[in-house]
Tab-separated table of C-alpha atoms in Angstrom:
chain	number	residue	atom	x	y	z
O	977	MET	CA	53.104	-62.596	100.117
O	978	ALA	CA	55.181	-59.421	100.290
O	979	LEU	CA	57.992	-58.802	97.840
O	980	PRO	CA	61.116	-58.743	99.994
O	981	VAL	CA	63.024	-55.477	100.230
O	982	LEU	CA	66.608	-56.638	99.959
O	983	SER	CA	68.128	-54.227	102.456
O	984	SER	CA	67.458	-50.902	104.119
O	985	SER	CA	67.722	-48.059	101.613
O	986	ALA	CA	71.069	-46.313	101.792
O	987	VAL	CA	71.205	-42.577	102.510
O	988	LYS	CA	72.766	-41.873	99.088
O	989	PHE	CA	69.718	-43.293	97.282
O	990	ARG	CA	67.289	-41.381	99.503
O	991	ARG	CA	69.169	-38.168	98.744
O	992	VAL	CA	68.841	-38.780	95.011
O	993	LEU	CA	65.125	-39.517	95.377
O	994	ALA	CA	64.615	-36.186	97.173
O	995	HIS	CA	65.446	-34.349	93.916
O	996	PHE	CA	62.339	-35.693	92.160
O	997	PRO	CA	58.565	-35.299	92.425
O	998	GLN	CA	57.433	-37.636	95.205
O	999	GLU	CA	54.245	-39.006	93.619
O	1000	LEU	CA	55.720	-42.487	93.082
O	1001	SER	CA	53.941	-45.845	93.262
O	1002	LEU	CA	57.326	-47.615	93.136
O	1003	ALA	CA	60.942	-46.491	93.014
O	1004	PHE	CA	63.943	-48.776	92.861
O	1005	ALA	CA	67.661	-48.677	92.137
O	1006	TYR	CA	69.373	-51.455	90.212
O	1007	GLY	CA	72.506	-52.427	88.337
O	1008	SER	CA	76.232	-52.408	88.979
O	1009	GLY	CA	76.128	-49.155	90.936
O	1010	VAL	CA	73.927	-50.895	93.532
O	1011	PHE	CA	74.988	-54.564	93.546
O	1012	ARG	CA	78.589	-55.596	93.033
O	1013	GLN	CA	79.282	-57.544	89.867
O	1014	ALA	CA	82.026	-60.139	89.382
O	1015	GLY	CA	85.305	-58.684	88.176
O	1016	ALA	CA	84.556	-55.190	89.504
O	1017	SER	CA	86.307	-53.631	92.483
O	1018	ALA	CA	84.416	-52.008	95.370
O	1019	GLU	CA	85.708	-48.611	94.175
O	1020	HIS	CA	84.264	-49.285	90.725
O	1021	GLY	CA	80.786	-49.603	92.263
O	1022	GLU	CA	81.236	-46.165	93.832
O	1023	THR	CA	81.922	-44.547	90.457
O	1024	ASN	CA	79.455	-46.458	88.272
O	1025	MET	CA	76.355	-44.695	87.016
O	1026	LEU	CA	73.399	-45.229	89.372
O	1027	ASP	CA	70.275	-46.599	87.667
O	1028	PHE	CA	66.732	-45.909	88.874
O	1029	VAL	CA	63.173	-46.667	87.772
O	1030	PHE	CA	60.214	-44.576	88.953
O	1031	ALA	CA	56.652	-45.850	88.475
O	1032	VAL	CA	54.064	-43.056	88.483
O	1033	ASP	CA	50.269	-43.074	88.353
O	1034	ASP	CA	50.024	-39.917	86.196
O	1035	ALA	CA	52.966	-39.555	83.815
O	1036	VAL	CA	51.855	-36.211	82.319
O	1037	THR	CA	51.629	-34.515	85.734
O	1038	TRP	CA	54.856	-36.140	86.971
O	1039	HIS	CA	56.858	-34.962	83.931
O	1040	MET	CA	55.283	-31.498	84.199
O	1041	THR	CA	56.489	-31.187	87.802
O	1042	ASN	CA	59.873	-32.701	86.969
O	1043	LEU	CA	60.343	-30.248	84.082
O	1044	LEU	CA	59.920	-27.425	86.612
O	1045	LYS	CA	62.403	-29.030	89.055
O	1046	ASN	CA	64.884	-30.674	86.688
O	1047	ARG	CA	64.493	-29.170	83.215
O	1048	SER	CA	68.172	-29.721	82.380
O	1049	HIS	CA	67.723	-33.514	82.674
O	1050	TYR	CA	65.690	-33.608	79.451
O	1051	SER	CA	66.814	-33.493	75.826
O	1052	PHE	CA	65.325	-31.053	73.284
O	1053	LEU	CA	61.994	-32.800	73.946
O	1054	LYS	CA	61.536	-30.498	76.970
O	1055	PHE	CA	60.447	-27.803	74.536
O	1056	PHE	CA	57.429	-29.928	73.529
O	1057	GLY	CA	56.097	-30.263	77.080
O	1058	SER	CA	55.009	-33.079	79.352
O	1059	LYS	CA	52.175	-34.375	77.140
O	1060	LYS	CA	54.543	-35.073	74.229
O	1061	ILE	CA	57.143	-36.588	76.575
O	1062	SER	CA	54.461	-38.899	78.026
O	1063	ALA	CA	53.315	-39.877	74.525
O	1064	ILE	CA	56.900	-40.841	73.576
O	1065	GLN	CA	57.210	-42.722	76.881
O	1066	ARG	CA	54.445	-45.124	75.778
O	1067	TYR	CA	56.459	-46.416	72.778
O	1068	GLY	CA	58.704	-49.485	73.007
O	1069	ALA	CA	58.925	-50.696	76.594
O	1070	GLY	CA	56.719	-47.910	77.930
O	1071	ILE	CA	59.554	-46.234	79.827
O	1072	TYR	CA	61.189	-42.819	79.364
O	1073	TYR	CA	64.861	-42.542	80.376
O	1074	ASN	CA	66.888	-39.472	81.224
O	1075	THR	CA	70.539	-40.516	81.233
O	1076	LEU	CA	73.972	-39.172	82.219
O	1077	VAL	CA	72.392	-36.808	84.753
O	1078	PRO	CA	74.714	-35.275	87.420
O	1079	CYS	CA	73.110	-35.635	90.872
O	1080	ASN	CA	74.713	-35.397	94.335
O	1081	GLY	CA	78.204	-35.900	92.952
O	1082	ARG	CA	77.220	-39.042	90.987
O	1083	ILE	CA	76.032	-39.659	87.442
O	1084	ILE	CA	72.565	-41.211	87.333
O	1085	LYS	CA	70.081	-42.585	84.815
O	1086	TYR	CA	66.380	-42.767	85.638
O	1087	GLY	CA	63.446	-44.254	83.810
O	1088	VAL	CA	59.819	-43.232	84.255
O	1089	ILE	CA	57.033	-45.748	83.582
O	1090	SER	CA	53.304	-45.521	84.263
O	1091	THR	CA	52.041	-47.778	87.044
O	1092	ASP	CA	49.501	-49.365	84.659
O	1093	ALA	CA	52.192	-50.164	82.054
O	1094	LEU	CA	54.414	-51.658	84.756
O	1095	ILE	CA	51.598	-53.849	86.109
O	1096	GLU	CA	50.818	-55.083	82.585
O	1097	ASP	CA	54.466	-55.962	81.978
O	1098	LEU	CA	54.775	-57.743	85.327
O	1099	PHE	CA	51.627	-59.838	84.847
O	1100	HIS	CA	51.798	-60.487	81.091
O	1101	TRP	CA	55.452	-59.863	80.044
O	1102	LYS	CA	54.325	-57.504	77.300
O	1103	THR	CA	57.890	-56.217	76.855
O	1104	LEU	CA	59.848	-57.942	79.676
O	1105	TYR	CA	61.840	-54.723	79.974
O	1106	VAL	CA	61.100	-53.476	83.492
O	1107	ALA	CA	59.673	-56.866	84.514
O	1108	GLY	CA	63.090	-58.320	83.623
O	1109	ARG	CA	64.848	-55.781	85.852
O	1110	LEU	CA	62.592	-56.846	88.724
O	1111	GLN	CA	63.438	-60.548	88.271
O	1112	LYS	CA	66.904	-59.681	89.573
O	1113	PRO	CA	67.854	-58.114	92.914
O	1114	VAL	CA	66.917	-54.434	93.173
O	1115	LYS	CA	66.930	-51.930	96.026
O	1116	ILE	CA	63.355	-50.815	96.693
O	1117	LEU	CA	63.368	-47.133	97.722
O	1118	ALA	CA	59.644	-46.350	97.801
O	1119	GLN	CA	56.458	-48.361	97.351
O	1120	ASN	CA	52.873	-47.313	97.979
O	1121	GLU	CA	49.957	-49.472	99.104
O	1122	ASN	CA	48.841	-50.553	95.615
O	1123	SER	CA	47.687	-54.156	96.118
O	1124	LYS	CA	47.467	-54.827	92.360
O	1125	LEU	CA	51.068	-53.698	91.892
O	1126	GLN	CA	52.171	-55.849	94.835
O	1127	ALA	CA	50.410	-58.894	93.338
O	1128	ALA	CA	52.006	-58.157	89.945
O	1129	LEU	CA	55.513	-57.993	91.469
O	1130	VAL	CA	55.070	-61.435	93.032
O	1131	SER	CA	53.445	-62.852	89.872
O	1132	ASN	CA	56.484	-61.753	87.838
O	1133	LEU	CA	58.844	-63.693	90.124
O	1134	LYS	CA	56.656	-66.809	89.955
O	1135	SER	CA	56.553	-66.580	86.149
O	1136	ALA	CA	60.360	-66.272	86.043
O	1137	VAL	CA	60.712	-69.475	88.066
O	1138	THR	CA	58.204	-71.311	85.839
O	1139	ALA	CA	59.943	-70.242	82.619
O	1140	ALA	CA	63.338	-71.209	84.068
O	1141	PHE	CA	62.024	-74.663	85.078
O	1142	LEU	CA	60.877	-75.256	81.487
O	1143	MET	CA	64.321	-74.375	80.100
O	1144	LEU	CA	66.413	-76.225	82.690
O	1145	PRO	CA	67.080	-79.992	82.780
O	1146	GLU	CA	65.295	-82.238	85.286
O	1147	SER	CA	67.939	-81.641	87.987
O	1148	PHE	CA	69.980	-78.477	88.476
O	1149	SER	CA	71.756	-76.395	91.099
O	1150	GLU	CA	70.492	-73.259	92.766
O	1151	GLU	CA	73.060	-71.216	90.858
O	1152	ASP	CA	71.837	-72.758	87.572
O	1153	LEU	CA	68.322	-71.572	88.407
O	1154	TYR	CA	69.391	-67.993	89.139
O	1155	MET	CA	71.573	-67.909	86.017
O	1156	GLN	CA	68.568	-68.958	83.939
O	1157	ILE	CA	66.295	-66.384	85.601
O	1158	ALA	CA	68.841	-63.553	85.312
O	1159	GLY	CA	69.279	-64.342	81.623
O	1160	LEU	CA	65.581	-64.154	80.721
O	1161	SER	CA	65.505	-60.429	79.983
O	1162	TYR	CA	68.739	-60.622	77.940
O	1163	SER	CA	67.462	-63.365	75.599
O	1164	GLY	CA	67.142	-61.838	72.150
O	1165	ASP	CA	68.454	-58.420	73.247
O	1166	PHE	CA	70.558	-57.157	70.350
O	1167	ARG	CA	72.666	-55.160	72.835
O	1168	MET	CA	74.132	-58.465	74.046
O	1169	ILE	CA	75.721	-58.781	70.590
O	1170	ILE	CA	77.155	-55.272	70.641
O	1171	GLY	CA	77.097	-53.063	73.728
O	1172	GLU	CA	77.084	-55.435	76.688
O	1173	ASP	CA	79.693	-57.613	78.401
O	1174	LYS	CA	79.104	-61.218	77.246
O	1175	SER	CA	79.638	-62.446	80.825
O	1176	LYS	CA	76.997	-60.049	82.174
O	1177	VAL	CA	74.578	-62.702	83.497
O	1178	GLN	CA	77.318	-64.636	85.261
O	1179	ASN	CA	78.755	-61.402	86.679
O	1180	ILE	CA	75.333	-60.477	88.083
O	1181	VAL	CA	74.568	-63.847	89.678
O	1182	LYS	CA	77.821	-65.136	91.179
O	1183	PRO	CA	78.488	-62.335	93.720
O	1184	ASN	CA	74.782	-61.938	94.545
O	1185	ILE	CA	73.520	-65.467	95.281
O	1186	ALA	CA	72.381	-64.348	98.762
O	1187	HIS	CA	70.295	-61.543	97.226
O	1188	PHE	CA	68.672	-63.950	94.746
O	1189	GLN	CA	67.916	-66.333	97.622
O	1190	LYS	CA	66.180	-63.560	99.535
O	1191	LEU	CA	64.152	-62.620	96.473
O	1192	TYR	CA	63.018	-66.153	95.569
O	1193	SER	CA	63.072	-68.139	98.832
O	1194	ASN	CA	59.327	-67.770	99.569
O	1195	ILE	CA	58.363	-68.867	96.055
O	1196	LEU	CA	60.763	-71.833	96.056
O	1197	GLN	CA	59.622	-72.963	99.511
O	1198	ASP	CA	56.028	-73.058	98.205
O	1199	CYS	CA	57.040	-75.010	95.083
O	1200	PRO	CA	56.231	-78.753	95.338
O	1201	GLN	CA	58.946	-79.652	92.805
O	1202	VAL	CA	61.725	-78.128	94.879
O	1203	VAL	CA	63.219	-79.065	98.234
O	1204	TYR	CA	64.621	-75.758	99.414
O	1205	LYS	CA	66.890	-76.182	102.434
O	1206	HIS	CA	67.018	-72.534	103.368
O	1207	HIS	CA	69.122	-73.037	106.531
O	1208	LEU	CA	71.780	-74.716	104.370
O	1209	GLY	CA	71.234	-72.315	101.466
O	1210	ARG	CA	70.812	-75.307	99.192
O	1211	LEU	CA	68.188	-76.181	96.637
O	1212	GLU	CA	67.358	-79.720	95.509
O	1213	ALA	CA	65.096	-79.782	92.486
O	1214	SER	CA	63.505	-82.530	90.490
O	1215	ILE	CA	61.329	-80.998	87.812
O	1216	ASP	CA	58.503	-82.956	86.211
O	1217	LYS	CA	59.532	-83.165	82.545
O	1218	SER	CA	56.575	-85.334	81.535
O	1219	PRO	CA	54.244	-83.810	78.892
O	1220	GLU	CA	51.619	-83.375	81.635
O	1221	GLY	CA	54.086	-81.559	83.909
O	1222	GLN	CA	55.332	-79.304	81.126
O	1223	PHE	CA	51.785	-78.538	79.965
O	1224	THR	CA	50.860	-77.359	83.482
O	1225	GLN	CA	53.892	-75.059	83.495
O	1226	LEU	CA	53.212	-73.749	79.982
O	1227	MET	CA	49.632	-72.903	80.968
O	1228	ALA	CA	50.997	-70.891	83.911
O	1229	LEU	CA	53.243	-68.688	81.709
O	1230	PRO	CA	52.399	-65.010	81.113
O	1231	LYS	CA	49.904	-64.309	78.331
O	1232	THR	CA	52.305	-62.567	75.905
O	1233	LEU	CA	54.788	-65.452	76.102
O	1234	GLN	CA	52.019	-67.983	75.407
O	1235	GLN	CA	51.049	-65.901	72.355
O	1236	LYS	CA	54.667	-65.786	71.118
O	1237	ILE	CA	55.003	-69.563	71.511
O	1238	THR	CA	51.705	-70.035	69.659
O	1239	ALA	CA	52.922	-67.846	66.780
O	1240	LEU	CA	56.165	-69.856	66.568
O	1241	VAL	CA	54.499	-73.273	66.489
O	1242	ASN	CA	51.170	-72.672	64.752
O	1243	PRO	CA	51.508	-72.780	60.939
O	1244	PRO	CA	50.013	-69.801	59.041
O	1245	GLY	CA	46.364	-70.338	58.189
O	1246	LYS	CA	45.781	-72.801	61.029
O	1247	ASN	CA	43.262	-71.584	63.580
O	1248	ARG	CA	43.962	-73.569	66.739
O	1249	ASP	CA	43.469	-72.333	70.271
O	1250	VAL	CA	46.368	-71.617	72.629
O	1251	GLU	CA	45.672	-74.607	74.877
O	1252	GLU	CA	45.874	-77.050	71.951
O	1253	ILE	CA	49.171	-75.578	70.764
O	1254	LEU	CA	50.726	-75.561	74.240
O	1255	LEU	CA	49.755	-79.224	74.622
O	1256	GLN	CA	51.690	-79.923	71.404
O	1257	VAL	CA	54.711	-77.982	72.729
O	1258	ALA	CA	54.543	-79.921	76.025
O	1259	HIS	CA	55.130	-83.154	74.067
O	1260	ASP	CA	58.029	-81.637	72.091
O	1261	PRO	CA	61.539	-82.717	73.252
O	1262	ASP	CA	62.619	-79.150	72.407
O	1263	CYS	CA	59.966	-77.578	74.653
O	1264	GLY	CA	62.546	-75.538	76.587
O	1265	PHE	CA	64.061	-74.192	73.362
O	1266	VAL	CA	60.621	-73.102	72.105
O	1267	VAL	CA	60.031	-71.230	75.384
O	1268	HIS	CA	63.451	-69.566	75.005
O	1269	GLN	CA	62.600	-68.519	71.442
O	1270	GLY	CA	59.314	-67.030	72.623
O	1271	ILE	CA	61.077	-64.987	75.311
O	1272	SER	CA	63.706	-63.846	72.793
O	1273	GLY	CA	60.931	-62.605	70.503
O	1274	ILE	CA	59.447	-60.429	73.252
O	1275	VAL	CA	62.799	-58.976	74.327
O	1276	ARG	CA	64.118	-58.401	70.799
O	1277	SER	CA	61.277	-56.145	69.649
O	1278	SER	CA	61.083	-54.070	72.850
O	1279	SER	CA	64.869	-53.607	73.137
O	1280	ILE	CA	65.195	-52.371	69.537
O	1281	VAL	CA	62.416	-49.770	69.860
O	1282	GLN	CA	63.597	-48.700	73.327
O	1283	SER	CA	67.171	-48.218	72.103
O	1284	ALA	CA	66.003	-46.221	69.068
O	1285	LYS	CA	63.972	-44.051	71.445
O	1286	THR	CA	67.164	-43.215	73.367
O	1287	ILE	CA	68.319	-40.955	70.527
O	1288	LEU	CA	65.239	-38.786	71.163
O	1289	THR	CA	65.110	-38.965	74.954
O	1290	ALA	CA	68.845	-38.549	75.579
O	1291	GLY	CA	69.772	-36.400	72.604
O	1292	ALA	CA	72.512	-37.201	70.087
O	1293	LYS	CA	75.503	-36.201	72.246
O	1294	LYS	CA	74.420	-38.182	75.335
O	1295	SER	CA	73.414	-41.163	73.156
O	1296	VAL	CA	76.910	-41.366	71.670
O	1297	THR	CA	78.551	-40.933	75.109
O	1298	TYR	CA	76.323	-43.610	76.669
O	1299	SER	CA	76.931	-46.032	73.777
O	1300	MET	CA	80.702	-45.529	73.998
O	1301	LYS	CA	80.623	-46.307	77.744
O	1302	LYS	CA	78.709	-49.536	77.018
O	1303	LEU	CA	81.177	-50.536	74.281
O	1304	TYR	CA	84.092	-49.845	76.617
O	1305	LYS	CA	82.564	-52.100	79.305
O	1306	MET	CA	81.911	-54.827	76.724
O	1307	THR	CA	85.502	-54.668	75.404
O	1308	LYS	CA	86.929	-54.619	78.921
O	1309	GLY	CA	84.855	-57.688	79.838
O	1310	GLY	CA	86.023	-59.497	76.707
O	1311	LEU	CA	89.682	-58.735	77.414
O	1312	LYS	CA	89.361	-60.033	81.028
O	1313	LYS	CA	87.840	-63.265	79.766
O	1314	ALA	CA	90.622	-63.724	77.208
O	1315	SER	CA	93.441	-63.103	79.722
């Protein structure tokens, strides 16, 4: 099953991509500069920073070429060369961001991740950082014929649906499902306490239901627990909340999340296998909460390290500027909600 490309790539994104080394296994644009968010005007989308992620097979070579083409994009780390930059990239969420970069009359931010690290995150939710981005609508700009990467992209979407089912009640609306999915990668992220608009998930989902439908329709149509009336754009779900049903879903979760749940439930000193512990969780009335706590644990640790890394990768001046922009957006969102 192919991951759907949400729409034909706009010329402005192609022009940005042309500034970078072309050895990319995947390139996508995401965020409020690409998809309109609730409460933002159309003009606001034209001035927002554009966010990109580039997956590359050989990070050292890619950064070496990019340093020759775009040396000014990098902080003081450029003086240490591509090997050191690639080593720093591996920390936290495995992605290296250059931010507040002027390009074609816009300000952009782009992250570079190795293809192997991306595939691991998509399959196993090691950090849920880039995997979380790809659970929401993105604009695919380039993708090579890597069948393992393609399988990992689809697996990530299926895992998002499974985790959402475990956290939702027996019956729910299509919007409820997308709200739950969109919120996965923000669970436990300390930036949601300070630095992000508290209504961010709602703002992402409400204006983009059609994009979420396009992303998840194939998976939902193949799901026996869901009646997905695509021609009406309506979803009717009745999730099996029996211990047996929940156990099946828990066993289908990504490996890192299963490990986090095991660590939460298994008392220190007890040596029980994962299957035994997940069976216990399946019988727990708070099963959905335990799953949420496990996801929060993954996101919390990766978001803290990744944010600390920003001081190195962006430099002090850009880090302060970027943080102030985030705080401004958070305050603005809070004021709108209060009015």
